[in-house]
Short mmCIF file of C-alpha atoms and ligand atoms in Angstrom, two decimals:
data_model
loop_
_atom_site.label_atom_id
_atom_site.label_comp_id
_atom_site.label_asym_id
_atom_site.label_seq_id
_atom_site.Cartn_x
_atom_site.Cartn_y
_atom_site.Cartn_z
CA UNK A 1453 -16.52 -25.01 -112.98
CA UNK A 1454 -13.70 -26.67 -113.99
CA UNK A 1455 -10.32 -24.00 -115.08
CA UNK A 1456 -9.41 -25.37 -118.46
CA UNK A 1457 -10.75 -22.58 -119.95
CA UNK A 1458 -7.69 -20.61 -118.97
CA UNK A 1459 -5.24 -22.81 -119.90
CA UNK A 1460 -7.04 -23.06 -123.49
CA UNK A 1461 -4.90 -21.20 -126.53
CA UNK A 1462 -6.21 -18.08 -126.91
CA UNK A 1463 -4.98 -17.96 -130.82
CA UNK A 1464 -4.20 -14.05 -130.26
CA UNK A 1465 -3.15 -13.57 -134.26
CA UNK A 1466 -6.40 -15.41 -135.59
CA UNK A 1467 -8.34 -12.45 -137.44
CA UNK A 1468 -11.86 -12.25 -136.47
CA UNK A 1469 -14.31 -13.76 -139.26
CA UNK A 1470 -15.95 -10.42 -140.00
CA UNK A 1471 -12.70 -8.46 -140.39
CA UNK A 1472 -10.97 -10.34 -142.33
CA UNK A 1473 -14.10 -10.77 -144.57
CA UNK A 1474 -13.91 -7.25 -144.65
CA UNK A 1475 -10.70 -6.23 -145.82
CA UNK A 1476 -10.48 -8.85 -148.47
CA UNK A 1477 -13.66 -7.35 -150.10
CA UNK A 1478 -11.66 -4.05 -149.95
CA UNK A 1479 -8.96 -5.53 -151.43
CA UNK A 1480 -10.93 -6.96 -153.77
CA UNK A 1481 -12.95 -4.32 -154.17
CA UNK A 1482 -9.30 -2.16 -154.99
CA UNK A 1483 -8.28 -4.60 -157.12
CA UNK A 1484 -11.26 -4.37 -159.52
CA UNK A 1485 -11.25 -0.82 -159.49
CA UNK A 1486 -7.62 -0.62 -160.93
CA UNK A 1487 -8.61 -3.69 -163.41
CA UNK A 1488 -11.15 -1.10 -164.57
CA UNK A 1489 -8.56 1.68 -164.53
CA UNK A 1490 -6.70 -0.26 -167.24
CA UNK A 1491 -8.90 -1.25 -169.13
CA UNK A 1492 -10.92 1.38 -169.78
CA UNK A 1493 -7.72 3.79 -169.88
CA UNK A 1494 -5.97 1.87 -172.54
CA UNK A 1495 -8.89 1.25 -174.82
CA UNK A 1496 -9.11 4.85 -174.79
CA UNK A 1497 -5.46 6.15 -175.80
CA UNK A 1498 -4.80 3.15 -178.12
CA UNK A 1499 -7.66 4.07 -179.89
CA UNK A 1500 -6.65 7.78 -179.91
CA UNK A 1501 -2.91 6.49 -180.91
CA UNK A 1502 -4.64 4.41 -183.52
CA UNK A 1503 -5.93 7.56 -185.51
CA UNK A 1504 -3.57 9.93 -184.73
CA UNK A 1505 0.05 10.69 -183.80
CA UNK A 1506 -0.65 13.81 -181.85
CA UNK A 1507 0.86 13.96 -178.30
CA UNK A 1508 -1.47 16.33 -176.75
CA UNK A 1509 -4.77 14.86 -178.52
CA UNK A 1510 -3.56 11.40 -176.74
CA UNK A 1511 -2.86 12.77 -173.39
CA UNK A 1512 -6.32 14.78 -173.21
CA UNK A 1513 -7.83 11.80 -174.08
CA UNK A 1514 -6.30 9.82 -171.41
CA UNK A 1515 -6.15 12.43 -168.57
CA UNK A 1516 -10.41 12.82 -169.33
CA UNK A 1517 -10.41 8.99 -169.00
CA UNK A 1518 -8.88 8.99 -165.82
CA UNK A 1519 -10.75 11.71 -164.31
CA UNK A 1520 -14.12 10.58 -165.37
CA UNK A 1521 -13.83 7.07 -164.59
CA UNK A 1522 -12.39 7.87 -161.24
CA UNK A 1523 -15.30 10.08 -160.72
CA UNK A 1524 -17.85 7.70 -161.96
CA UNK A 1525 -16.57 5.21 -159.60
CA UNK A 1526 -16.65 7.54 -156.71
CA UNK A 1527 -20.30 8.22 -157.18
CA UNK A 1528 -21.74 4.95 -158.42
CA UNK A 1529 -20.10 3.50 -155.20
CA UNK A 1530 -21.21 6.90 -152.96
CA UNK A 1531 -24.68 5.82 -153.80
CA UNK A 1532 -24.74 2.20 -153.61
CA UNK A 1533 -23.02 2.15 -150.11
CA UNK A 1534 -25.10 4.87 -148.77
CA UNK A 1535 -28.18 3.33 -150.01
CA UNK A 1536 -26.78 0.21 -148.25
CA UNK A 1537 -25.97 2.15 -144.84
CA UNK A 1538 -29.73 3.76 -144.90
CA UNK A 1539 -31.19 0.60 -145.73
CA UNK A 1540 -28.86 -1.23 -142.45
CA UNK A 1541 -29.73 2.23 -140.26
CA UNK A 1542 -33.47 1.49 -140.60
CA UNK A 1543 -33.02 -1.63 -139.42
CA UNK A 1544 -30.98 -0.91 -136.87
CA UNK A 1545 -33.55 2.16 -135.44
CA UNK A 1546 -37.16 -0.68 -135.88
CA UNK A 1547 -34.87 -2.86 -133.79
CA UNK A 1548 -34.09 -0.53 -131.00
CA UNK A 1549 -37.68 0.54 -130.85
CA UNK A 1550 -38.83 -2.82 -130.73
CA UNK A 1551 -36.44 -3.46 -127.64
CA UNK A 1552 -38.51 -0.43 -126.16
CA UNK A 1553 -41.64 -1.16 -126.91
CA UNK A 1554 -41.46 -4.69 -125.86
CA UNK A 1555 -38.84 -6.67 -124.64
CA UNK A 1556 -40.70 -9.26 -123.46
CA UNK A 1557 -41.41 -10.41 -127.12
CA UNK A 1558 -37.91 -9.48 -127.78
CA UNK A 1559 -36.56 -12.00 -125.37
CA UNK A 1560 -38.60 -14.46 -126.57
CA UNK A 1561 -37.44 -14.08 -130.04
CA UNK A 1562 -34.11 -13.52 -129.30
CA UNK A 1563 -34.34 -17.43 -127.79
CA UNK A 1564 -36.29 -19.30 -130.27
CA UNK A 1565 -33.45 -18.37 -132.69
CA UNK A 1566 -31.22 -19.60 -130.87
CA UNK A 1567 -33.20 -22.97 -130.12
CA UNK A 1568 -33.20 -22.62 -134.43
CA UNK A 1569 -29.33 -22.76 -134.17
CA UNK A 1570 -30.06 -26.16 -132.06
CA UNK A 1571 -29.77 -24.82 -128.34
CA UNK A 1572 -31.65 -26.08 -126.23
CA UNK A 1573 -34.86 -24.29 -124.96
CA UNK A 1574 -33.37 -23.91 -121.34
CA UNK A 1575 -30.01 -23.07 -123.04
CA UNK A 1576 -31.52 -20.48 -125.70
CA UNK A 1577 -33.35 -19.15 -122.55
CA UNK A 1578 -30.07 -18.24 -120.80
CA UNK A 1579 -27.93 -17.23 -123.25
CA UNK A 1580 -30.70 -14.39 -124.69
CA UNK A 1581 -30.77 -13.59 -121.31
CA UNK A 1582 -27.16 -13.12 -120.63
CA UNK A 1583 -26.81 -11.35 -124.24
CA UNK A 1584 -29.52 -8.77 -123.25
CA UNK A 1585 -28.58 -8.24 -120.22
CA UNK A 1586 -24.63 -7.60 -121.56
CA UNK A 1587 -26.35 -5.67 -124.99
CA UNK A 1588 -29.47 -6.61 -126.47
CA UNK A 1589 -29.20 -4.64 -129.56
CA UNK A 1590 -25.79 -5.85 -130.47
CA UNK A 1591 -27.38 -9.46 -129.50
CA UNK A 1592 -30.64 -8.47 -131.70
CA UNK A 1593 -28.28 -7.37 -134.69
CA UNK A 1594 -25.94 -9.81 -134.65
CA UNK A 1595 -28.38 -13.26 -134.13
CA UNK A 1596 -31.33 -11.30 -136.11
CA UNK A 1597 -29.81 -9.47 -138.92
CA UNK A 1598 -26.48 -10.56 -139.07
CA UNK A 1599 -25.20 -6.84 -139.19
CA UNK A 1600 -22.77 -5.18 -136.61
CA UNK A 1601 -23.25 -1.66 -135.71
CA UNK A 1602 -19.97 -1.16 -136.00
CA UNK A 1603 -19.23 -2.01 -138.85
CA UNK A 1604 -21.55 -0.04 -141.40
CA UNK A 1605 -19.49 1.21 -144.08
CA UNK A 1606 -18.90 5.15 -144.71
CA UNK A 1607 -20.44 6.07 -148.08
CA UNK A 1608 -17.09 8.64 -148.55
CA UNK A 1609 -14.30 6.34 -147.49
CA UNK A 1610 -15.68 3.55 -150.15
CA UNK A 1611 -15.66 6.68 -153.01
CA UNK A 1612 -12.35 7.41 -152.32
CA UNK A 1613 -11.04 4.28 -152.24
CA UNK A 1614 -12.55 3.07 -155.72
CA UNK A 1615 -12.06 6.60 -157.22
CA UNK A 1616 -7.82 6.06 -155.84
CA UNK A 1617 -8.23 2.28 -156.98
CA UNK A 1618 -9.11 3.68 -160.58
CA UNK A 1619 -6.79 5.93 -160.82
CA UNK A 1620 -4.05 3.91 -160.27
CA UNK A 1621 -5.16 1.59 -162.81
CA UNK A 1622 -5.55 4.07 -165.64
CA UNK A 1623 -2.06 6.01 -164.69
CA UNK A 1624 -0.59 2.67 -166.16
CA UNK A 1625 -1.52 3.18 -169.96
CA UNK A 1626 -1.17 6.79 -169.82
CA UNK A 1627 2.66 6.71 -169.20
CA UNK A 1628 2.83 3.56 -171.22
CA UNK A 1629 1.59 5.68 -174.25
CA UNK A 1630 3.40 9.21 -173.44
CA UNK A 1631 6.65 8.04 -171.99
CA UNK A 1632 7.92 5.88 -175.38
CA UNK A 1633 8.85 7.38 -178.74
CA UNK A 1634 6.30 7.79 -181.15
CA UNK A 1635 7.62 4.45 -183.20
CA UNK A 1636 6.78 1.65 -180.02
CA UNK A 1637 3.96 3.83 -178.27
CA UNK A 1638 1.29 1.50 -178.79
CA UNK A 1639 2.79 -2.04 -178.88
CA UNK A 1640 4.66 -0.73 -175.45
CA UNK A 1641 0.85 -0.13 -173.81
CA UNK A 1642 -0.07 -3.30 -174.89
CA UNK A 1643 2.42 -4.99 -173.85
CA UNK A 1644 2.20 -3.19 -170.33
CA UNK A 1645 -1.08 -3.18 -170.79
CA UNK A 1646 -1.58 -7.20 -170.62
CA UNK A 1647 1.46 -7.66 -167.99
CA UNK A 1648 -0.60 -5.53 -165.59
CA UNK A 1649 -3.75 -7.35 -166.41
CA UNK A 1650 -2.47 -10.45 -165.57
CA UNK A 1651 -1.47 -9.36 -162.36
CA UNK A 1652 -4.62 -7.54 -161.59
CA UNK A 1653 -6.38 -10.70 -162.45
CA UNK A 1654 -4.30 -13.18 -160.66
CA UNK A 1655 -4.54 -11.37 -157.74
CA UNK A 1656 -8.23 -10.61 -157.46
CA UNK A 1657 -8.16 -14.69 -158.06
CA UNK A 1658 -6.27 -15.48 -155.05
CA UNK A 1659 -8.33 -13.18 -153.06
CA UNK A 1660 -11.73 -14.97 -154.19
CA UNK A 1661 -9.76 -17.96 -154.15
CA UNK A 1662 -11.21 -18.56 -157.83
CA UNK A 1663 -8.64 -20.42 -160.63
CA UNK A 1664 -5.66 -18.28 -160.66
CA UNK A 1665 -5.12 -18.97 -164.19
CA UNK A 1666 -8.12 -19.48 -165.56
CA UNK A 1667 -9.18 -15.97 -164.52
CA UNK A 1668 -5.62 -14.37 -165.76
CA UNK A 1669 -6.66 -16.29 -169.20
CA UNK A 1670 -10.07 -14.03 -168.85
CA UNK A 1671 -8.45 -10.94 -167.91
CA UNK A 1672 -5.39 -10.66 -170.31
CA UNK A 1673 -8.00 -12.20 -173.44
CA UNK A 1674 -10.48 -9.58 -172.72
CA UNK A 1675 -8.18 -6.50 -172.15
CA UNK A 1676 -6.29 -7.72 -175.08
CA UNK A 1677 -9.66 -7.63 -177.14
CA UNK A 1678 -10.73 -4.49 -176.09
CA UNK A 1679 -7.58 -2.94 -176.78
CA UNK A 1680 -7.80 -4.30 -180.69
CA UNK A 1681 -11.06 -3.29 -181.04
CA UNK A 1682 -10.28 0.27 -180.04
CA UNK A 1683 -7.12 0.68 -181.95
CA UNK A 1684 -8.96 -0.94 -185.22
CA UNK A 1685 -11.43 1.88 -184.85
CA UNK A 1686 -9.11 4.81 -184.49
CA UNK A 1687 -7.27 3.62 -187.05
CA UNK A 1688 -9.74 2.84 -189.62
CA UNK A 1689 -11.90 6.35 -188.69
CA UNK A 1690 -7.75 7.86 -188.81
CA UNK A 1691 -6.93 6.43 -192.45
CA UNK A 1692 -10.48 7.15 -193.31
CA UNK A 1693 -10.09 11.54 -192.69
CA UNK A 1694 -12.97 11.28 -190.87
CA UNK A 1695 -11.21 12.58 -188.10
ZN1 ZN B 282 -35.37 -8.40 -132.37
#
């Protein structure tokens, strides 16, 4: 045994691969959540603006559009990361009881994948044996499933966050709309409106490290669409007494 292993750089600030994975899908995750804010916010109070004048009639509108979409975040993403932790638990409990039942067969498999990776069969033989011996379920997990018991996601915190990530989002065109005088109200949201967008959009590029302004292009053409569309509608069904 030679000791240039302790003179090697440890790298102490390098994230680990799966954290840093991690928090840019939150991020990322946050970042589409306030795009949706916006978007969905906006369309709603323009259109409102766009057949009528009335203060409170816009701010109901847009307070309902905030809590709703925050709560239909919150429980679209309850249930698809809970359905995601059961589905990761169940794998988690068939592998520990096949570690009871039979560990010979579990050492076995646990070194022909590694020979798959390209060890060697002596190799794979001694590291599954040195990764069962230190923790054979994280070893079983990790080489098998590629899941890490620690790091199953809670169903609540992943609500909370998209419901927060929403809300954000949509607080944006609500002030946008109340705070100006009646006059500049709705060329001030869009204007706001389209700034933020490209922002959001940006952004969520860099994180995916997609074309920063190809997706801002997407973002700020489709928001700006929306918000047309809405305010053509309100205004038309406005001028039109049907409401
Ligand atoms: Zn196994």
């Amino acid at each position: 045994m030679s000791d240039s292993t302790s003179v090697l750089p440890t790298h102490p600030d390098e994230p680990h691969q799966g954290g840093l994975a991690g928090r840019l899908n939150w991020l990322r995750a946050g970042v589409l959540g306030a795009n949706d804010g916006i978007v969905s916010t906006a369309s709603i109070v323009v259109g409102v603006a766009g057949a009528s004048a009335s203060v409170p009639a816009i701010a109901t509108a847009g307070v309902a559009a905030l809590v709703g979409g925050a709560v239909s975040m919150a429980l679209g993403e309850y249930v698809s990361v809970s359905s995601q932790r059961d589905s990761q638990r169940s794998l988690i409990d068939q592998e520990r009881r096949e570690l009871a039942e039979d560990p010979d067969a579990e050492l076995e498999e646990l070194t022909q994948l590694w020979q798959a990776k390209g060890l060697e069969r002596v190799t794979a033989e001694r590291v599954a044996a040195e990764l069962t011996a230190e923790d054979a379920l994280a070893a079983h997990l990790s080489t098998e499933l590629g899941i890490d018991e620690t790091e199953v996601v809670s169903p609540w915190n992943a609500a909370f966050a998209s419901a927060a990530a929403f809300s954000i989002g949509a607080l944006l065109p609500l002030l946008a709309i109340l705070l100006p005088p009646a006059g500049v109200r709705v060329p001030v949201t869009f204007v706001v409106v389209l700034v933020a967008l490209a922002l959001t959009g940006a952004t969520g590029a860099r994180i995916g490290g997609g074309s920063v302004p190809r997706a801002t292009v997407r973002v700020v053409v489709g928001g700006a669409l929306a918000l047309a569309a809405t305010f053509a509608i309100g205004s038309v069904l406005g001028t039109s007494g049907l409401v």
